[in-house]
Short mmCIF file of C-alpha atoms and ligand atoms in Angstrom, two decimals:
data_model
loop_
_atom_site.label_atom_id
_atom_site.label_comp_id
_atom_site.label_asym_id
_atom_site.label_seq_id
_atom_site.Cartn_x
_atom_site.Cartn_y
_atom_site.Cartn_z
CA MET A 72 -30.76 118.84 162.61
CA GLU A 73 -27.99 119.97 164.89
CA PHE A 74 -25.63 122.85 164.53
CA PRO A 75 -22.21 121.19 164.69
CA ILE A 76 -19.71 122.76 166.87
CA PHE A 77 -17.04 124.28 164.74
CA LYS A 78 -13.32 123.62 166.01
CA THR A 79 -11.37 126.89 166.07
CA LYS A 80 -8.98 125.63 168.69
CA THR A 81 -5.20 125.60 167.37
CA GLN A 82 -2.73 122.99 168.29
CA GLY A 83 0.84 123.57 168.89
CA THR A 84 1.95 127.25 169.44
CA LYS A 85 -0.03 128.83 172.18
CA ARG A 86 -0.91 132.47 171.31
CA ASN A 87 -3.37 134.84 173.02
CA PHE A 88 -5.34 137.61 171.35
CA ASN A 89 -7.54 140.31 172.90
CA LEU A 90 -10.37 140.04 170.67
CA ASN A 91 -11.90 143.25 171.61
CA ASN A 92 -8.99 145.16 170.22
CA PRO A 93 -9.25 145.77 166.40
CA LYS A 94 -5.46 145.43 165.75
CA GLU A 95 -5.34 142.23 167.66
CA ARG A 96 -8.45 140.98 166.06
CA GLU A 97 -6.89 141.22 162.72
CA LYS A 98 -3.81 139.38 163.72
CA TYR A 99 -5.99 136.72 165.19
CA PHE A 100 -7.91 136.41 161.82
CA ASN A 101 -4.67 135.93 159.91
CA PHE A 102 -3.30 133.37 162.42
CA LYS A 103 -6.65 131.26 162.44
CA ALA A 104 -7.84 131.68 158.79
CA GLY A 105 -5.04 133.45 156.77
CA ARG A 106 -5.25 130.97 153.97
CA GLU A 107 -9.00 131.18 153.50
CA ILE A 108 -8.80 135.07 153.77
CA LYS A 109 -6.32 135.18 150.90
CA LYS A 110 -8.51 133.00 148.85
CA LEU A 111 -11.58 135.00 149.40
CA ARG A 112 -9.83 138.31 148.58
CA ASN A 113 -8.62 136.70 145.52
CA TYR A 114 -12.13 135.48 144.67
CA PHE A 115 -13.49 138.87 145.04
CA ARG A 116 -10.43 140.65 143.12
CA LYS A 117 -11.46 138.63 140.01
CA GLY A 118 -14.80 140.16 140.02
CA ASN A 119 -16.70 137.48 141.57
CA THR A 120 -19.51 138.06 143.92
CA PHE A 121 -22.27 135.86 146.11
CA VAL A 122 -25.32 136.43 147.77
CA ALA A 123 -25.77 135.17 151.35
CA TYR A 124 -29.07 135.02 153.11
CA LEU A 125 -28.79 135.44 156.81
CA LEU A 126 -31.27 133.59 158.85
CA GLY A 127 -31.15 133.81 162.59
CA LYS A 128 -33.44 134.75 165.18
CA LYS A 129 -33.91 138.49 165.98
CA ASN A 130 -30.74 139.52 167.67
CA SER A 131 -28.68 136.49 166.76
CA GLY A 132 -25.93 138.59 165.57
CA LYS A 133 -26.58 138.61 161.87
CA GLY A 134 -25.35 142.15 161.30
CA THR A 135 -22.34 141.51 163.65
CA TYR A 136 -20.98 138.67 161.89
CA SER A 137 -21.61 139.77 158.32
CA LYS A 138 -20.07 143.12 158.81
CA MET A 139 -17.10 141.59 160.74
CA PHE A 140 -16.77 139.21 157.68
CA SER A 141 -16.50 142.26 155.37
CA GLU A 142 -14.18 144.26 157.58
CA VAL A 143 -11.77 141.22 157.38
CA ILE A 144 -12.34 140.62 153.65
CA GLY A 145 -12.56 143.94 152.17
CA PRO A 146 -15.42 146.23 152.88
CA GLU A 147 -15.39 147.92 149.40
CA ARG A 148 -16.58 144.74 147.59
CA ILE A 149 -19.16 143.40 150.28
CA ASP A 150 -22.34 145.08 151.39
CA HIS A 151 -24.62 144.11 154.29
CA PHE A 152 -28.23 144.63 153.53
CA SER A 153 -31.18 144.53 156.03
CA ILE A 154 -34.74 144.49 154.92
CA GLY A 155 -35.68 146.52 158.08
CA ASP A 156 -33.36 149.14 157.07
CA MET A 157 -34.45 149.32 153.50
CA ILE A 158 -38.16 149.78 154.62
CA ARG A 159 -37.13 152.38 157.19
CA GLY A 160 -35.64 154.20 154.13
CA VAL A 161 -38.77 153.98 152.17
CA ASP A 162 -40.66 155.40 155.05
CA LYS A 163 -38.14 158.51 154.72
CA GLU A 164 -38.67 158.58 151.11
CA LEU A 165 -42.41 158.99 151.45
CA LYS A 166 -42.07 162.05 153.53
CA ASP A 167 -40.24 163.82 150.79
CA ARG A 168 -42.30 164.90 147.79
CA LYS A 169 -39.74 164.46 145.01
CA LYS A 170 -38.55 161.17 146.33
CA LYS A 171 -42.13 159.81 146.71
CA LYS A 172 -42.90 160.75 143.17
CA GLU A 173 -39.71 158.73 142.00
CA LEU A 174 -40.81 155.88 144.15
CA VAL A 175 -44.32 155.67 142.64
CA GLU A 176 -42.72 155.71 139.06
CA PHE A 177 -40.38 153.02 139.88
CA LEU A 178 -43.31 150.66 141.36
CA GLY A 179 -45.43 151.71 138.42
CA LYS A 180 -42.58 150.30 135.85
CA ASN A 181 -41.46 147.34 138.00
CA TYR A 182 -43.88 146.16 140.52
CA ARG A 183 -46.15 143.04 139.31
CA GLY A 184 -48.55 141.62 142.02
CA TRP A 185 -52.09 141.83 143.32
CA SER A 186 -52.26 145.37 144.66
CA SER A 187 -52.25 148.62 142.66
CA VAL A 188 -49.44 151.39 143.21
CA LYS A 189 -51.99 153.51 145.07
CA GLU A 190 -52.85 150.54 147.43
CA LEU A 191 -49.11 150.04 147.82
CA ILE A 192 -48.33 153.47 148.82
CA SER A 193 -51.24 153.72 151.02
CA LEU A 194 -50.20 150.34 152.69
CA LEU A 195 -46.65 151.63 153.35
CA GLU A 196 -47.84 155.01 154.69
CA LYS A 197 -50.21 153.57 157.02
CA ARG A 198 -48.14 150.58 158.15
CA SER A 199 -47.58 149.66 161.65
CA THR A 200 -44.87 147.55 162.87
CA LYS A 201 -47.06 144.62 162.91
CA THR A 202 -48.09 145.10 159.29
CA LEU A 203 -46.82 142.40 156.77
CA LEU A 204 -45.84 143.95 153.48
CA PRO A 205 -46.66 141.84 150.40
CA THR A 206 -43.75 139.59 149.28
CA GLU A 207 -43.98 140.76 145.72
CA LEU A 208 -43.46 144.31 147.13
CA ILE A 209 -40.41 143.45 149.32
CA LEU A 210 -38.93 141.62 146.19
CA VAL A 211 -39.00 144.52 143.94
CA LEU A 212 -37.68 147.05 146.65
CA VAL A 213 -34.88 144.40 147.40
CA LYS A 214 -34.06 144.44 143.52
CA ARG A 215 -33.92 148.24 143.48
CA GLU A 216 -31.51 148.46 146.43
CA ILE A 217 -29.26 145.80 145.06
CA GLY A 218 -29.34 147.77 141.57
CA LYS A 219 -28.00 150.63 143.48
CA ARG A 220 -25.01 148.48 144.69
CA LYS A 221 -23.87 147.40 141.24
CA LYS A 222 -21.87 144.09 141.41
CA LYS A 223 -21.19 143.72 144.82
CA THR A 224 -21.37 140.72 147.07
CA VAL A 225 -24.39 141.16 149.47
CA PHE A 226 -25.47 139.78 152.77
CA VAL A 227 -29.14 139.90 152.87
CA ASP A 228 -30.51 140.23 156.40
CA GLY A 229 -34.17 139.78 156.94
CA PHE A 230 -35.25 137.89 153.74
CA PRO A 231 -36.73 135.47 153.70
CA ARG A 232 -38.88 136.59 156.59
CA ASP A 233 -41.75 134.37 156.31
CA LEU A 234 -42.28 130.68 155.25
CA ASP A 235 -43.65 131.72 151.82
CA GLN A 236 -40.72 133.85 151.28
CA ILE A 237 -38.46 130.79 151.61
CA ASN A 238 -39.54 129.73 148.09
CA PHE A 239 -38.70 133.22 146.56
CA ALA A 240 -35.39 132.96 148.04
CA LEU A 241 -34.40 130.08 146.12
CA PHE A 242 -34.84 132.09 142.82
CA PHE A 243 -33.62 135.18 144.30
CA ARG A 244 -30.32 135.30 142.41
CA ASP A 245 -32.22 134.90 139.18
CA LEU A 246 -34.55 137.63 140.16
CA ILE A 247 -31.87 140.21 140.81
CA GLY A 248 -29.57 139.10 137.89
CA TYR A 249 -26.67 137.45 139.89
CA ARG A 250 -27.41 134.26 137.59
CA ASP A 251 -23.89 132.95 137.55
CA ASP A 252 -22.81 133.58 141.08
CA SER A 253 -23.09 131.43 144.04
CA ASP A 254 -25.78 131.84 146.78
CA PHE A 255 -26.33 130.18 149.98
CA PHE A 256 -27.95 130.52 153.44
CA VAL A 257 -26.08 131.38 156.49
CA LEU A 258 -28.10 130.14 159.35
CA ILE A 259 -27.29 131.21 162.93
CA ASN A 260 -28.05 129.24 166.09
CA VAL A 261 -28.11 131.27 169.42
CA PRO A 262 -29.49 130.30 172.69
CA GLU A 263 -32.50 132.45 173.67
CA SER A 264 -30.66 133.22 177.01
CA ILE A 265 -27.87 134.90 175.11
CA ILE A 266 -30.29 137.08 173.08
CA ASP A 267 -31.95 137.96 176.27
CA GLU A 268 -28.54 139.41 177.80
CA ARG A 269 -27.71 140.88 174.30
CA ILE A 270 -31.03 142.95 174.52
CA LYS A 271 -30.96 143.82 178.11
CA TYR A 272 -27.30 145.31 178.00
CA ARG A 273 -26.95 146.59 174.31
CA VAL A 274 -25.80 150.00 173.50
CA VAL A 275 -25.49 151.70 170.22
CA CYS A 276 -23.29 154.52 168.95
CA PRO A 277 -25.48 157.42 167.87
CA THR A 278 -22.90 158.26 165.10
CA CYS A 279 -22.11 155.09 163.11
CA GLN A 280 -24.78 152.76 164.65
CA THR A 281 -22.31 150.14 165.85
CA SER A 282 -24.02 148.06 168.36
CA ARG A 283 -22.09 146.81 171.52
CA ASN A 284 -22.95 145.36 174.94
CA LEU A 285 -21.90 146.70 178.32
CA LYS A 286 -21.84 143.11 179.82
CA LEU A 287 -20.88 141.00 176.76
CA LEU A 288 -19.00 143.05 174.30
CA PRO A 289 -17.56 146.27 175.26
CA THR A 290 -15.30 148.58 173.31
CA SER A 291 -11.81 149.24 174.20
CA LYS A 292 -12.78 152.41 176.19
CA VAL A 293 -15.10 152.57 179.08
CA GLY A 294 -16.31 155.76 180.88
CA TYR A 295 -17.95 156.62 184.09
CA ASP A 296 -20.73 158.91 184.66
CA SER A 297 -20.27 159.93 188.31
CA LYS A 298 -23.44 161.81 188.39
CA ARG A 299 -25.74 158.92 187.26
CA LYS A 300 -23.17 156.36 188.92
CA GLU A 301 -23.20 154.32 185.69
CA PHE A 302 -20.58 153.03 183.35
CA TYR A 303 -20.81 153.64 179.61
CA LEU A 304 -18.88 152.49 176.36
CA LEU A 305 -17.11 154.94 173.99
CA CYS A 306 -17.37 153.88 170.34
CA ASP A 307 -13.72 152.82 169.15
CA ASN A 308 -14.44 153.30 165.56
CA PRO A 309 -11.77 155.91 164.65
CA LYS A 310 -14.26 158.16 162.79
CA CYS A 311 -16.46 158.62 165.62
CA GLN A 312 -13.92 160.28 168.19
CA GLU A 313 -15.00 158.38 171.20
CA THR A 314 -18.85 159.08 170.83
CA ARG A 315 -20.83 157.83 174.04
CA MET A 316 -22.82 154.84 173.28
CA VAL A 317 -26.38 154.81 174.43
CA ARG A 318 -29.05 152.29 175.62
CA LYS A 319 -32.34 151.99 173.74
CA GLU A 320 -35.57 152.35 175.39
CA GLY A 321 -37.53 149.17 176.08
CA ASP A 322 -34.41 146.99 176.03
CA ALA A 323 -34.51 146.29 179.82
CA ALA A 324 -37.36 143.84 179.20
CA GLY A 325 -35.20 141.64 177.25
CA ILE A 326 -36.79 138.82 174.90
CA LYS A 327 -40.22 139.01 176.68
CA PRO A 328 -41.78 141.26 174.14
CA ILE A 329 -40.46 139.29 171.12
CA LYS A 330 -41.34 135.63 172.10
CA ASP A 331 -43.55 135.26 169.49
CA ARG A 332 -41.17 136.59 166.92
CA LEU A 333 -38.58 134.11 168.18
CA LYS A 334 -40.72 131.18 167.71
CA LYS A 335 -41.62 132.16 164.10
CA ASP A 336 -37.84 132.61 163.51
CA GLU A 337 -37.18 129.24 164.70
CA LYS A 338 -39.71 127.78 162.31
CA LEU A 339 -38.19 129.63 159.51
CA ILE A 340 -34.70 128.30 160.37
CA ASN A 341 -35.79 124.82 160.69
CA GLN A 342 -37.68 125.08 157.19
CA ALA A 343 -34.25 126.44 155.62
CA LEU A 344 -32.47 123.68 157.39
CA SER A 345 -34.48 120.94 155.72
CA LEU A 346 -34.05 122.54 152.18
CA CYS A 347 -31.96 120.54 149.61
CA GLY A 348 -29.89 121.78 146.56
CA ILE A 349 -28.83 125.15 148.25
CA PRO A 350 -25.69 125.22 150.47
CA LYS A 351 -26.01 126.20 153.86
CA VAL A 352 -23.44 127.71 156.25
CA LEU A 353 -24.22 126.96 159.94
CA LEU A 354 -22.93 129.26 162.52
CA ARG A 355 -23.13 128.25 166.25
CA ASN A 356 -22.90 130.66 168.91
CA SER A 357 -22.69 128.43 171.95
CA VAL A 358 -20.46 125.45 173.31
CA PRO A 359 -21.45 123.21 175.89
CA LYS A 360 -19.19 124.11 178.90
CA LYS A 361 -18.00 120.30 179.24
CA MET A 362 -16.71 120.19 175.63
CA ALA A 363 -15.32 123.74 175.23
CA SER A 364 -11.80 122.78 175.94
CA ASN A 365 -11.70 120.59 172.86
CA PHE A 366 -13.06 122.86 170.51
CA VAL A 367 -12.09 126.51 171.36
CA ASP A 368 -9.44 128.55 172.95
CA ASP A 369 -10.15 130.19 176.14
CA TYR A 370 -9.82 133.63 174.81
CA GLU A 371 -12.56 133.00 172.09
CA ILE A 372 -15.10 132.55 174.99
CA THR A 373 -17.35 135.53 175.76
CA PRO A 374 -16.59 136.56 179.20
CA GLU A 375 -18.99 138.63 181.52
CA TYR A 376 -17.58 142.30 181.86
CA TYR A 377 -18.17 144.34 184.93
CA TYR A 378 -16.54 147.60 186.13
CA GLU A 379 -15.28 149.45 189.06
CA TRP A 380 -14.32 152.95 189.42
CA ASP A 381 -10.97 153.62 190.94
CA ASP A 382 -11.38 156.94 192.76
CA LYS A 383 -7.80 157.60 193.45
CA LYS A 384 -6.53 157.02 189.81
CA LYS A 385 -9.68 158.47 188.36
CA LYS A 386 -10.01 155.55 186.12
CA VAL A 387 -12.40 152.63 185.24
CA VAL A 388 -11.25 149.24 185.97
CA VAL A 389 -12.54 146.54 183.58
CA ARG A 390 -13.03 143.10 185.22
CA GLU A 391 -14.21 139.81 183.65
CA LYS A 392 -15.30 136.50 184.59
CA PRO A 393 -16.71 133.51 182.69
CA LEU A 394 -20.26 133.78 181.54
CA VAL A 395 -22.13 130.39 181.72
CA VAL A 396 -25.81 130.31 180.44
CA LEU A 397 -28.37 127.44 179.83
CA ASP A 398 -28.63 126.77 176.10
CA ASP A 399 -31.99 125.94 174.66
CA ALA A 400 -31.60 122.35 175.66
CA GLY A 401 -30.90 123.47 179.06
CA GLU A 402 -27.14 122.50 178.91
CA PRO A 403 -24.64 124.93 180.75
CA SER A 404 -22.81 126.73 177.95
CA TYR A 405 -20.41 129.29 177.02
CA SER A 406 -21.09 131.76 174.30
CA LEU A 407 -18.36 132.50 171.77
CA LEU A 408 -17.32 135.78 170.83
CA PRO A 409 -17.91 137.03 167.50
CA PRO A 410 -14.47 136.50 165.88
CA PRO A 411 -14.42 132.76 166.39
CA VAL A 412 -17.87 132.56 164.80
CA VAL A 413 -16.58 134.69 161.87
CA VAL A 414 -13.74 132.41 161.35
CA SER A 415 -16.16 129.37 161.01
CA LEU A 416 -18.07 131.75 158.53
CA ILE A 417 -14.87 132.43 156.63
CA LYS A 418 -13.98 128.65 156.41
CA GLN A 419 -17.36 127.48 155.54
CA ILE A 420 -17.88 130.04 152.75
CA THR A 421 -14.54 129.08 151.36
CA ASP A 422 -15.77 125.59 151.15
CA VAL A 423 -19.12 126.51 149.96
CA LEU A 424 -17.52 128.27 147.06
CA ASP A 425 -15.01 125.51 146.39
CA LEU A 426 -12.10 127.69 146.76
ZN1 ZN B 561 -19.41 154.94 166.22
#
């Protein structure tokens, strides 16, 4: 099944927005999806929630899209939840004697499966990044996490992670006590060439963990390190006071080390696409170049950014040009900035919830 191209182009009044600027982004969302945003806020205000399972290849933007969605609709009622972060949290608990004891007690009371609690703890402690944890263990840990979040809407990122877990996802809301609320899949389609660029140029804020990209998604402030002759981004989250964002080790290799994982993710997405009975929101990141002008506004397309240092004015000059990549079918394509993808997310969720 193909991921349809979502039309975010507006007819009539021409307006331009700088989507990297948080204030303009807010105006943009109200301009393009104001009605739907109101409906969703109203839905949450009445105490309704939903569970959305984010499925996309590694680095497809799951976190970016769901966090931006909650930023627009109301962060106090929506949580983003990643299985990876949860497991890292458990790793930390295991190093603290008191917390480890609590975890052992929790598992003793709540876990049902084929391993003893002792075996589970040993599995967690000796785990390498390749070890797959039993689905029953993941489930009970997810249940615990959601319990901490009371009755909030949750975007679950990283579950299901394997084909056998898809079946569990279908009954997930029953398992966690969300019985009356909606749940649906959010499937994300991004060309691997884009994922490659995202990894190669990504930077992270050490304070708030926000992820950006030197080439594709800069912040509003760029700095220049004259000693190392390199440009860097400054986090524009007001709480971070312009923390310098940093690169992660190993990112220079791009998608090479994760090829197998990407293949597995693709299988998983195809499996989810063929499911009946559960609603699906389909997010598409790329638009074939030849069709772009009918579907999106120019400023919604990801440009490629590059920088120059103006030695006279002592400041960084930000320049941009259109970024064209080949999608997975070999078609020259543009990549969309996160906001138009989030507009399609907002509108499709409104439809799924029948608002
Ligand atoms: Zn930050």
